[in-house]
């Protein structure tokens, strides 16, 4: 079982759209997939039409034991794909983790309890560097970092690298990739080129700026369902392949698909 | 966890009425409709179904599936013309079917058709919460039967319960989760109970000749029951069983010849012999073809093409031989033979008084056992193959006596004695198989013109000869452990049981 996080310090860079489409393609490839919506805004749950759970403050018990977590898992409309929906109480994760001693392996421990049922767990993370983020870095086998090729995004990526260095998290876990890339904008082209030159570990595939990504909110489905032939769709699929190959995930499945 | 449940709908309730009564906030949309045509495959004796499993053939996608309760054990896509486990590609399915059927063929035993409508139920967010399957089939009484299966998605059990409550209000009846077997049973599948050999109803004091004639009659009847499968050429077991039954009948007639009226004995002896004889070649060919894959692995690569060619020749020869056999079975001569057997058995020449059965069977068991002990003591490593063959026949006669007259003896001592003779019989049986196949191949090689085929068959024959020689050593190793005193005491224990001490 592999855990892949979609994370960025910055908001609005396409974390949720990426997590939703990655989870969809993983499931389409036959991998038993769990998408965990850690962001209290619940956007990825919304995209899959899964409502927030009813119990009040259930997020308080999130790190206590696997049982309440397993109870909240919902089957999506697609084969092999389950969702652990967000809850508004998730916004208190940081203070909760702080109360529990600021440990970094709480998330890893709790996910271990559900790993036997899944081949891949995809974490849709809230922005910001926090205790939760550190738990994500400890739990994930790979951290997919979406970046808009702009100066601000470049800056936040540098901050992330510095944080990894300071806290001894292996940079090898990072899988940065460009989102909302617009080939007509010189700034995007220059920034992307500069970053690729500086950091060889940037993923080859990128997500173009596309209205279809925005329309996911209207359709409440992954792009494949309403814009199958779009470039954004094929880019998400290729990007997922690149990420899953980089963590040696589902090699059997890929070879089966290729047959 | 997901909870799947099934409901039987009254005739007044159709799909539309169920959907119009969905709890508020729920809507349904059709997903697909399937016309399902499923055949149950099994061997002649229904061995798969009788152990509670199902071998199903789905005609829509040519899928062969083995089911145990609600679990599909293995599957593969194959045309329906496939009949044996060794013709399958999936090793898991082949292995499971081998364990269930051995060399028997699986053929269509029952076919049913039903219609399935798959629907999804959505909540107010347009999220699927439950999947529904409406199944409509013609029941055994030809009434239209409607069944509904509710499969909630994980995390939506509460909504499914809500749906179940509204179904209950509509008058639907909950039923067990439908397994393929249940659906097929509702469609009229009726798996027969395991066929037990009918007892001979033997009595210790009845006249031996009367009992033997009755037994021969029943055994010949069992042989004749195989004729249909033999004519249809379903699998080699029909011929094998046909011959086994005739051999038993012949053994009985020969063992009790002094108890039978002389004309009846002669008539039965010659008629049964003739019936068996015309199937000898076909059985030899069947045995060779059943072992074909094993023979291929015995030969070096270079000789395999020759064997493959020879096999094609043997297949053609088998087809011609089988046609001769079925022509013979359909002939006036065959009917005459059967009439002769019936006449011999119903002849009024049987004396109402004669020797008592138990006494005679006891005598034969003792005598047969003595024959075996004498043979065992006189056999040496330099003895001929015929001498070993003779010992095998003596052992077989004793086995038939113990098996056919089991009704007259207590089960436990009979089982002990049979078990003690088993190892010897199995080794002698293997030795005989090697001898027969070695001779058969040697003879066949002599008849072939093609040098490649000849070389392959000669090489195989030589290998089988070596195997036969090895088995001969095994025979003597078993014979050295065969304790006549021990088995004699077992025989005495068997016969003394129930006698006043």
JSON list of N, CA and C in Angstrom, two decimals, chain B residues 262-331:
[
{"chain": "B", "resi": 262, "resn": "UNK", "atom": "N", "xyz": [-25.95, -75.92, -15.24]},
{"chain": "B", "resi": 262, "resn": "UNK", "atom": "CA", "xyz": [-24.88, -75.93, -16.24]},
{"chain": "B", "resi": 262, "resn": "UNK", "atom": "C", "xyz": [-25.20, -75.15, -17.51]},
{"chain": "B", "resi": 263, "resn": "UNK", "atom": "N", "xyz": [-26.41, -75.33, -18.10]},
{"chain": "B", "resi": 263, "resn": "UNK", "atom": "CA", "xyz": [-26.67, -74.59, -19.35]},
{"chain": "B", "resi": 263, "resn": "UNK", "atom": "C", "xyz": [-26.66, -73.08, -19.11]},
{"chain": "B", "resi": 264, "resn": "UNK", "atom": "N", "xyz": [-27.23, -72.68, -17.97]},
{"chain": "B", "resi": 264, "resn": "UNK", "atom": "CA", "xyz": [-27.26, -71.23, -17.66]},
{"chain": "B", "resi": 264, "resn": "UNK", "atom": "C", "xyz": [-25.84, -70.72, -17.50]},
{"chain": "B", "resi": 265, "resn": "UNK", "atom": "N", "xyz": [-25.01, -71.49, -16.82]},
{"chain": "B", "resi": 265, "resn": "UNK", "atom": "CA", "xyz": [-23.62, -71.06, -16.62]},
{"chain": "B", "resi": 265, "resn": "UNK", "atom": "C", "xyz": [-22.92, -70.85, -17.97]},
{"chain": "B", "resi": 266, "resn": "UNK", "atom": "N", "xyz": [-23.04, -71.84, -18.86]},
{"chain": "B", "resi": 266, "resn": "UNK", "atom": "CA", "xyz": [-22.35, -71.75, -20.15]},
{"chain": "B", "resi": 266, "resn": "UNK", "atom": "C", "xyz": [-22.86, -70.56, -20.97]},
{"chain": "B", "resi": 267, "resn": "UNK", "atom": "N", "xyz": [-24.18, -70.40, -20.92]},
{"chain": "B", "resi": 267, "resn": "UNK", "atom": "CA", "xyz": [-24.77, -69.31, -21.71]},
{"chain": "B", "resi": 267, "resn": "UNK", "atom": "C", "xyz": [-24.31, -67.93, -21.20]},
{"chain": "B", "resi": 268, "resn": "UNK", "atom": "N", "xyz": [-24.34, -67.80, -19.86]},
{"chain": "B", "resi": 268, "resn": "UNK", "atom": "CA", "xyz": [-23.91, -66.52, -19.29]},
{"chain": "B", "resi": 268, "resn": "UNK", "atom": "C", "xyz": [-22.43, -66.28, -19.55]},
{"chain": "B", "resi": 269, "resn": "UNK", "atom": "N", "xyz": [-21.65, -67.31, -19.36]},
{"chain": "B", "resi": 269, "resn": "UNK", "atom": "CA", "xyz": [-20.21, -67.17, -19.50]},
{"chain": "B", "resi": 269, "resn": "UNK", "atom": "C", "xyz": [-19.86, -66.67, -20.91]},
{"chain": "B", "resi": 270, "resn": "UNK", "atom": "N", "xyz": [-20.43, -67.32, -21.91]},
{"chain": "B", "resi": 270, "resn": "UNK", "atom": "CA", "xyz": [-20.05, -66.95, -23.28]},
{"chain": "B", "resi": 270, "resn": "UNK", "atom": "C", "xyz": [-20.64, -65.59, -23.67]},
{"chain": "B", "resi": 271, "resn": "UNK", "atom": "N", "xyz": [-21.89, -65.34, -23.25]},
{"chain": "B", "resi": 271, "resn": "UNK", "atom": "CA", "xyz": [-22.51, -64.06, -23.64]},
{"chain": "B", "resi": 271, "resn": "UNK", "atom": "C", "xyz": [-21.78, -62.88, -22.99]},
{"chain": "B", "resi": 272, "resn": "UNK", "atom": "N", "xyz": [-21.48, -63.00, -21.69]},
{"chain": "B", "resi": 272, "resn": "UNK", "atom": "CA", "xyz": [-20.81, -61.89, -20.99]},
{"chain": "B", "resi": 272, "resn": "UNK", "atom": "C", "xyz": [-19.40, -61.67, -21.55]},
{"chain": "B", "resi": 273, "resn": "UNK", "atom": "N", "xyz": [-18.74, -62.77, -21.90]},
{"chain": "B", "resi": 273, "resn": "UNK", "atom": "CA", "xyz": [-17.39, -62.66, -22.44]},
{"chain": "B", "resi": 273, "resn": "UNK", "atom": "C", "xyz": [-17.42, -61.89, -23.77]},
{"chain": "B", "resi": 274, "resn": "UNK", "atom": "N", "xyz": [-18.37, -62.25, -24.60]},
{"chain": "B", "resi": 274, "resn": "UNK", "atom": "CA", "xyz": [-18.46, -61.59, -25.91]},
{"chain": "B", "resi": 274, "resn": "UNK", "atom": "C", "xyz": [-18.77, -60.10, -25.76]},
{"chain": "B", "resi": 275, "resn": "UNK", "atom": "N", "xyz": [-19.68, -59.81, -24.81]},
{"chain": "B", "resi": 275, "resn": "UNK", "atom": "CA", "xyz": [-20.03, -58.39, -24.59]},
{"chain": "B", "resi": 275, "resn": "UNK", "atom": "C", "xyz": [-18.80, -57.58, -24.19]},
{"chain": "B", "resi": 276, "resn": "UNK", "atom": "N", "xyz": [-17.99, -58.17, -23.34]},
{"chain": "B", "resi": 276, "resn": "UNK", "atom": "CA", "xyz": [-16.79, -57.45, -22.89]},
{"chain": "B", "resi": 276, "resn": "UNK", "atom": "C", "xyz": [-15.77, -57.33, -24.00]},
{"chain": "B", "resi": 277, "resn": "UNK", "atom": "N", "xyz": [-15.59, -58.42, -24.71]},
{"chain": "B", "resi": 277, "resn": "UNK", "atom": "CA", "xyz": [-14.48, -58.48, -25.66]},
{"chain": "B", "resi": 277, "resn": "UNK", "atom": "C", "xyz": [-14.53, -57.41, -26.75]},
{"chain": "B", "resi": 278, "resn": "UNK", "atom": "N", "xyz": [-15.71, -57.10, -27.24]},
{"chain": "B", "resi": 278, "resn": "UNK", "atom": "CA", "xyz": [-15.73, -56.17, -28.35]},
{"chain": "B", "resi": 278, "resn": "UNK", "atom": "C", "xyz": [-15.43, -54.72, -27.93]},
{"chain": "B", "resi": 279, "resn": "UNK", "atom": "N", "xyz": [-15.19, -54.53, -26.62]},
{"chain": "B", "resi": 279, "resn": "UNK", "atom": "CA", "xyz": [-14.81, -53.17, -26.20]},
{"chain": "B", "resi": 279, "resn": "UNK", "atom": "C", "xyz": [-13.33, -53.10, -25.78]},
{"chain": "B", "resi": 280, "resn": "UNK", "atom": "N", "xyz": [-12.59, -54.20, -25.89]},
{"chain": "B", "resi": 280, "resn": "UNK", "atom": "CA", "xyz": [-11.20, -54.23, -25.41]},
{"chain": "B", "resi": 280, "resn": "UNK", "atom": "C", "xyz": [-10.33, -53.15, -26.05]},
{"chain": "B", "resi": 281, "resn": "UNK", "atom": "N", "xyz": [-10.35, -53.11, -27.38]},
{"chain": "B", "resi": 281, "resn": "UNK", "atom": "CA", "xyz": [-9.46, -52.18, -28.09]},
{"chain": "B", "resi": 281, "resn": "UNK", "atom": "C", "xyz": [-9.83, -50.72, -27.75]},
{"chain": "B", "resi": 282, "resn": "UNK", "atom": "N", "xyz": [-11.15, -50.46, -27.69]},
{"chain": "B", "resi": 282, "resn": "UNK", "atom": "CA", "xyz": [-11.57, -49.09, -27.40]},
{"chain": "B", "resi": 282, "resn": "UNK", "atom": "C", "xyz": [-11.05, -48.64, -26.04]},
{"chain": "B", "resi": 283, "resn": "UNK", "atom": "N", "xyz": [-11.10, -49.53, -25.06]},
{"chain": "B", "resi": 283, "resn": "UNK", "atom": "CA", "xyz": [-10.60, -49.18, -23.72]},
{"chain": "B", "resi": 283, "resn": "UNK", "atom": "C", "xyz": [-9.08, -48.94, -23.75]},
{"chain": "B", "resi": 284, "resn": "UNK", "atom": "N", "xyz": [-8.35, -49.76, -24.47]},
{"chain": "B", "resi": 284, "resn": "UNK", "atom": "CA", "xyz": [-6.89, -49.57, -24.56]},
{"chain": "B", "resi": 284, "resn": "UNK", "atom": "C", "xyz": [-6.58, -48.20, -25.17]},
{"chain": "B", "resi": 285, "resn": "UNK", "atom": "N", "xyz": [-7.34, -47.86, -26.21]},
{"chain": "B", "resi": 285, "resn": "UNK", "atom": "CA", "xyz": [-7.11, -46.56, -26.86]},
{"chain": "B", "resi": 285, "resn": "UNK", "atom": "C", "xyz": [-7.46, -45.41, -25.92]},
{"chain": "B", "resi": 286, "resn": "UNK", "atom": "N", "xyz": [-8.56, -45.56, -25.18]},
{"chain": "B", "resi": 286, "resn": "UNK", "atom": "CA", "xyz": [-8.95, -44.53, -24.22]},
{"chain": "B", "resi": 286, "resn": "UNK", "atom": "C", "xyz": [-7.86, -44.33, -23.18]},
{"chain": "B", "resi": 287, "resn": "UNK", "atom": "N", "xyz": [-7.34, -45.42, -22.65]},
{"chain": "B", "resi": 287, "resn": "UNK", "atom": "CA", "xyz": [-6.32, -45.33, -21.60]},
{"chain": "B", "resi": 287, "resn": "UNK", "atom": "C", "xyz": [-5.09, -44.61, -22.15]},
{"chain": "B", "resi": 288, "resn": "UNK", "atom": "N", "xyz": [-4.72, -44.95, -23.38]},
{"chain": "B", "resi": 288, "resn": "UNK", "atom": "CA", "xyz": [-3.56, -44.28, -23.98]},
{"chain": "B", "resi": 288, "resn": "UNK", "atom": "C", "xyz": [-3.82, -42.78, -24.11]},
{"chain": "B", "resi": 289, "resn": "UNK", "atom": "N", "xyz": [-4.99, -42.44, -24.62]},
{"chain": "B", "resi": 289, "resn": "UNK", "atom": "CA", "xyz": [-5.27, -41.01, -24.86]},
{"chain": "B", "resi": 289, "resn": "UNK", "atom": "C", "xyz": [-5.39, -40.23, -23.56]},
{"chain": "B", "resi": 290, "resn": "UNK", "atom": "N", "xyz": [-5.91, -40.89, -22.52]},
{"chain": "B", "resi": 290, "resn": "UNK", "atom": "CA", "xyz": [-6.00, -40.20, -21.22]},
{"chain": "B", "resi": 290, "resn": "UNK", "atom": "C", "xyz": [-4.61, -39.89, -20.67]},
{"chain": "B", "resi": 291, "resn": "UNK", "atom": "N", "xyz": [-3.65, -40.78, -20.98]},
{"chain": "B", "resi": 291, "resn": "UNK", "atom": "CA", "xyz": [-2.28, -40.59, -20.47]},
{"chain": "B", "resi": 291, "resn": "UNK", "atom": "C", "xyz": [-1.40, -39.82, -21.43]},
{"chain": "B", "resi": 292, "resn": "UNK", "atom": "N", "xyz": [-1.96, -39.38, -22.53]},
{"chain": "B", "resi": 292, "resn": "UNK", "atom": "CA", "xyz": [-1.17, -38.76, -23.59]},
{"chain": "B", "resi": 292, "resn": "UNK", "atom": "C", "xyz": [-0.26, -37.63, -23.11]},
{"chain": "B", "resi": 293, "resn": "UNK", "atom": "N", "xyz": [-0.82, -36.73, -22.29]},
{"chain": "B", "resi": 293, "resn": "UNK", "atom": "CA", "xyz": [-0.01, -35.58, -21.82]},
{"chain": "B", "resi": 293, "resn": "UNK", "atom": "C", "xyz": [1.17, -36.06, -20.99]},
{"chain": "B", "resi": 294, "resn": "UNK", "atom": "N", "xyz": [0.93, -37.07, -20.16]},
{"chain": "B", "resi": 294, "resn": "UNK", "atom": "CA", "xyz": [2.00, -37.60, -19.32]},
{"chain": "B", "resi": 294, "resn": "UNK", "atom": "C", "xyz": [3.07, -38.27, -20.20]},
{"chain": "B", "resi": 295, "resn": "UNK", "atom": "N", "xyz": [2.62, -38.98, -21.21]},
{"chain": "B", "resi": 295, "resn": "UNK", "atom": "CA", "xyz": [3.56, -39.65, -22.11]},
{"chain": "B", "resi": 295, "resn": "UNK", "atom": "C", "xyz": [4.46, -38.63, -22.82]},
{"chain": "B", "resi": 296, "resn": "UNK", "atom": "N", "xyz": [3.86, -37.51, -23.18]},
{"chain": "B", "resi": 296, "resn": "UNK", "atom": "CA", "xyz": [4.65, -36.47, -23.87]},
{"chain": "B", "resi": 296, "resn": "UNK", "atom": "C", "xyz": [5.80, -35.99, -22.98]},
{"chain": "B", "resi": 297, "resn": "UNK", "atom": "N", "xyz": [5.50, -35.84, -21.68]},
{"chain": "B", "resi": 297, "resn": "UNK", "atom": "CA", "xyz": [6.55, -35.35, -20.78]},
{"chain": "B", "resi": 297, "resn": "UNK", "atom": "C", "xyz": [7.62, -36.42, -20.56]},
{"chain": "B", "resi": 298, "resn": "UNK", "atom": "N", "xyz": [7.27, -37.69, -20.80]},
{"chain": "B", "resi": 298, "resn": "UNK", "atom": "CA", "xyz": [8.27, -38.77, -20.60]},
{"chain": "B", "resi": 298, "resn": "UNK", "atom": "C", "xyz": [9.31, -38.78, -21.71]},
{"chain": "B", "resi": 299, "resn": "UNK", "atom": "N", "xyz": [8.90, -38.31, -22.90]},
{"chain": "B", "resi": 299, "resn": "UNK", "atom": "CA", "xyz": [9.80, -38.40, -24.06]},
{"chain": "B", "resi": 299, "resn": "UNK", "atom": "C", "xyz": [10.69, -37.16, -24.20]},
{"chain": "B", "resi": 300, "resn": "UNK", "atom": "N", "xyz": [11.90, -37.35, -24.75]},
{"chain": "B", "resi": 300, "resn": "UNK", "atom": "CA", "xyz": [12.72, -36.16, -25.04]},
{"chain": "B", "resi": 300, "resn": "UNK", "atom": "C", "xyz": [12.06, -35.32, -26.14]},
{"chain": "B", "resi": 301, "resn": "UNK", "atom": "N", "xyz": [12.41, -34.04, -26.16]},
{"chain": "B", "resi": 301, "resn": "UNK", "atom": "CA", "xyz": [11.80, -33.09, -27.08]},
{"chain": "B", "resi": 301, "resn": "UNK", "atom": "C", "xyz": [11.75, -33.60, -28.52]},
{"chain": "B", "resi": 302, "resn": "UNK", "atom": "N", "xyz": [12.85, -34.18, -28.97]},
{"chain": "B", "resi": 302, "resn": "UNK", "atom": "CA", "xyz": [12.97, -34.58, -30.37]},
{"chain": "B", "resi": 302, "resn": "UNK", "atom": "C", "xyz": [11.96, -35.66, -30.77]},
{"chain": "B", "resi": 303, "resn": "UNK", "atom": "N", "xyz": [11.51, -36.44, -29.79]},
{"chain": "B", "resi": 303, "resn": "UNK", "atom": "CA", "xyz": [10.58, -37.54, -30.13]},
{"chain": "B", "resi": 303, "resn": "UNK", "atom": "C", "xyz": [9.11, -37.15, -29.95]},
{"chain": "B", "resi": 304, "resn": "UNK", "atom": "N", "xyz": [8.90, -35.94, -29.44]},
{"chain": "B", "resi": 304, "resn": "UNK", "atom": "CA", "xyz": [7.50, -35.56, -29.17]},
{"chain": "B", "resi": 304, "resn": "UNK", "atom": "C", "xyz": [6.65, -35.38, -30.43]},
{"chain": "B", "resi": 305, "resn": "UNK", "atom": "N", "xyz": [7.21, -34.72, -31.50]},
{"chain": "B", "resi": 305, "resn": "UNK", "atom": "CA", "xyz": [6.36, -34.57, -32.70]},
{"chain": "B", "resi": 305, "resn": "UNK", "atom": "C", "xyz": [5.87, -35.92, -33.24]},
{"chain": "B", "resi": 306, "resn": "UNK", "atom": "N", "xyz": [6.72, -36.93, -33.16]},
{"chain": "B", "resi": 306, "resn": "UNK", "atom": "CA", "xyz": [6.33, -38.27, -33.62]},
{"chain": "B", "resi": 306, "resn": "UNK", "atom": "C", "xyz": [5.17, -38.81, -32.81]},
{"chain": "B", "resi": 307, "resn": "UNK", "atom": "N", "xyz": [5.24, -38.58, -31.50]},
{"chain": "B", "resi": 307, "resn": "UNK", "atom": "CA", "xyz": [4.15, -39.05, -30.63]},
{"chain": "B", "resi": 307, "resn": "UNK", "atom": "C", "xyz": [2.86, -38.29, -30.92]},
{"chain": "B", "resi": 308, "resn": "UNK", "atom": "N", "xyz": [3.00, -36.97, -31.17]},
{"chain": "B", "resi": 308, "resn": "UNK", "atom": "CA", "xyz": [1.82, -36.16, -31.49]},
{"chain": "B", "resi": 308, "resn": "UNK", "atom": "C", "xyz": [1.15, -36.69, -32.76]},
{"chain": "B", "resi": 309, "resn": "UNK", "atom": "N", "xyz": [1.97, -36.99, -33.74]},
{"chain": "B", "resi": 309, "resn": "UNK", "atom": "CA", "xyz": [1.41, -37.54, -35.00]},
{"chain": "B", "resi": 309, "resn": "UNK", "atom": "C", "xyz": [0.72, -38.89, -34.73]},
{"chain": "B", "resi": 310, "resn": "UNK", "atom": "N", "xyz": [1.40, -39.71, -33.93]},
{"chain": "B", "resi": 310, "resn": "UNK", "atom": "CA", "xyz": [0.83, -41.03, -33.61]},
{"chain": "B", "resi": 310, "resn": "UNK", "atom": "C", "xyz": [-0.50, -40.84, -32.88]},
{"chain": "B", "resi": 311, "resn": "UNK", "atom": "N", "xyz": [-0.55, -39.80, -32.03]},
{"chain": "B", "resi": 311, "resn": "UNK", "atom": "CA", "xyz": [-1.80, -39.54, -31.28]},
{"chain": "B", "resi": 311, "resn": "UNK", "atom": "C", "xyz": [-2.94, -39.20, -32.22]},
{"chain": "B", "resi": 312, "resn": "UNK", "atom": "N", "xyz": [-2.61, -38.42, -33.24]},
{"chain": "B", "resi": 312, "resn": "UNK", "atom": "CA", "xyz": [-3.67, -38.07, -34.20]},
{"chain": "B", "resi": 312, "resn": "UNK", "atom": "C", "xyz": [-4.17, -39.34, -34.87]},
{"chain": "B", "resi": 313, "resn": "UNK", "atom": "N", "xyz": [-3.22, -40.23, -35.18]},
{"chain": "B", "resi": 313, "resn": "UNK", "atom": "CA", "xyz": [-3.60, -41.51, -35.78]},
{"chain": "B", "resi": 313, "resn": "UNK", "atom": "C", "xyz": [-4.48, -42.31, -34.82]},
{"chain": "B", "resi": 314, "resn": "UNK", "atom": "N", "xyz": [-4.04, -42.29, -33.52]},
{"chain": "B", "resi": 314, "resn": "UNK", "atom": "CA", "xyz": [-4.79, -43.06, -32.51]},
{"chain": "B", "resi": 314, "resn": "UNK", "atom": "C", "xyz": [-6.20, -42.47, -32.32]},
{"chain": "B", "resi": 315, "resn": "UNK", "atom": "N", "xyz": [-6.29, -41.14, -32.39]},
{"chain": "B", "resi": 315, "resn": "UNK", "atom": "CA", "xyz": [-7.61, -40.50, -32.30]},
{"chain": "B", "resi": 315, "resn": "UNK", "atom": "C", "xyz": [-8.53, -41.00, -33.41]},
{"chain": "B", "resi": 316, "resn": "UNK", "atom": "N", "xyz": [-7.98, -41.07, -34.62]},
{"chain": "B", "resi": 316, "resn": "UNK", "atom": "CA", "xyz": [-8.79, -41.54, -35.76]},
{"chain": "B", "resi": 316, "resn": "UNK", "atom": "C", "xyz": [-9.18, -43.01, -35.57]},
{"chain": "B", "resi": 317, "resn": "UNK", "atom": "N", "xyz": [-8.18, -43.78, -35.09]},
{"chain": "B", "resi": 317, "resn": "UNK", "atom": "CA", "xyz": [-8.43, -45.21, -34.85]},
{"chain": "B", "resi": 317, "resn": "UNK", "atom": "C", "xyz": [-9.50, -45.37, -33.78]},
{"chain": "B", "resi": 318, "resn": "UNK", "atom": "N", "xyz": [-9.42, -44.52, -32.75]},
{"chain": "B", "resi": 318, "resn": "UNK", "atom": "CA", "xyz": [-10.40, -44.60, -31.67]},
{"chain": "B", "resi": 318, "resn": "UNK", "atom": "C", "xyz": [-11.81, -44.31, -32.18]},
{"chain": "B", "resi": 319, "resn": "UNK", "atom": "N", "xyz": [-11.89, -43.29, -33.07]},
{"chain": "B", "resi": 319, "resn": "UNK", "atom": "CA", "xyz": [-13.20, -42.93, -33.61]},
{"chain": "B", "resi": 319, "resn": "UNK", "atom": "C", "xyz": [-13.80, -44.11, -34.38]},
{"chain": "B", "resi": 320, "resn": "UNK", "atom": "N", "xyz": [-12.96, -44.75, -35.18]},
{"chain": "B", "resi": 320, "resn": "UNK", "atom": "CA", "xyz": [-13.46, -45.91, -35.96]},
{"chain": "B", "resi": 320, "resn": "UNK", "atom": "C", "xyz": [-13.87, -47.04, -35.02]},
{"chain": "B", "resi": 321, "resn": "UNK", "atom": "N", "xyz": [-13.04, -47.25, -33.99]},
{"chain": "B", "resi": 321, "resn": "UNK", "atom": "CA", "xyz": [-13.32, -48.34, -33.04]},
{"chain": "B", "resi": 321, "resn": "UNK", "atom": "C", "xyz": [-14.61, -48.07, -32.27]},
{"chain": "B", "resi": 322, "resn": "UNK", "atom": "N", "xyz": [-14.78, -46.81, -31.86]},
{"chain": "B", "resi": 322, "resn": "UNK", "atom": "CA", "xyz": [-16.00, -46.44, -31.13]},
{"chain": "B", "resi": 322, "resn": "UNK", "atom": "C", "xyz": [-17.24, -46.65, -32.01]},
{"chain": "B", "resi": 323, "resn": "UNK", "atom": "N", "xyz": [-17.09, -46.29, -33.32]},
{"chain": "B", "resi": 323, "resn": "UNK", "atom": "CA", "xyz": [-18.23, -46.48, -34.22]},
{"chain": "B", "resi": 323, "resn": "UNK", "atom": "C", "xyz": [-18.59, -47.97, -34.33]},
{"chain": "B", "resi": 324, "resn": "UNK", "atom": "N", "xyz": [-17.54, -48.80, -34.36]},
{"chain": "B", "resi": 324, "resn": "UNK", "atom": "CA", "xyz": [-17.79, -50.25, -34.41]},
{"chain": "B", "resi": 324, "resn": "UNK", "atom": "C", "xyz": [-18.51, -50.70, -33.15]},
{"chain": "B", "resi": 325, "resn": "UNK", "atom": "N", "xyz": [-18.08, -50.16, -32.00]},
{"chain": "B", "resi": 325, "resn": "UNK", "atom": "CA", "xyz": [-18.69, -50.57, -30.72]},
{"chain": "B", "resi": 325, "resn": "UNK", "atom": "C", "xyz": [-20.16, -50.15, -30.69]},
{"chain": "B", "resi": 326, "resn": "UNK", "atom": "N", "xyz": [-20.44, -48.91, -31.12]},
{"chain": "B", "resi": 326, "resn": "UNK", "atom": "CA", "xyz": [-21.85, -48.48, -31.02]},
{"chain": "B", "resi": 326, "resn": "UNK", "atom": "C", "xyz": [-22.71, -49.21, -32.06]},
{"chain": "B", "resi": 327, "resn": "UNK", "atom": "N", "xyz": [-22.08, -49.54, -33.19]},
{"chain": "B", "resi": 327, "resn": "UNK", "atom": "CA", "xyz": [-22.83, -50.35, -34.16]},
{"chain": "B", "resi": 327, "resn": "UNK", "atom": "C", "xyz": [-23.16, -51.70, -33.54]},
{"chain": "B", "resi": 328, "resn": "UNK", "atom": "N", "xyz": [-22.17, -52.26, -32.84]},
{"chain": "B", "resi": 328, "resn": "UNK", "atom": "CA", "xyz": [-22.38, -53.57, -32.20]},
{"chain": "B", "resi": 328, "resn": "UNK", "atom": "C", "xyz": [-23.47, -53.47, -31.12]},
{"chain": "B", "resi": 329, "resn": "UNK", "atom": "N", "xyz": [-23.45, -52.35, -30.37]},
{"chain": "B", "resi": 329, "resn": "UNK", "atom": "CA", "xyz": [-24.45, -52.20, -29.30]},
{"chain": "B", "resi": 329, "resn": "UNK", "atom": "C", "xyz": [-25.87, -52.07, -29.87]},
{"chain": "B", "resi": 330, "resn": "UNK", "atom": "N", "xyz": [-25.95, -51.58, -31.10]},
{"chain": "B", "resi": 330, "resn": "UNK", "atom": "CA", "xyz": [-27.25, -51.37, -31.73]},
{"chain": "B", "resi": 330, "resn": "UNK", "atom": "C", "xyz": [-27.66, -52.58, -32.59]},
{"chain": "B", "resi": 331, "resn": "UNK", "atom": "N", "xyz": [-26.82, -53.61, -32.58]},
{"chain": "B", "resi": 331, "resn": "UNK", "atom": "CA", "xyz": [-27.07, -54.72, -33.51]},
{"chain": "B", "resi": 331, "resn": "UNK", "atom": "C", "xyz": [-28.05, -55.74, -32.94]}
]
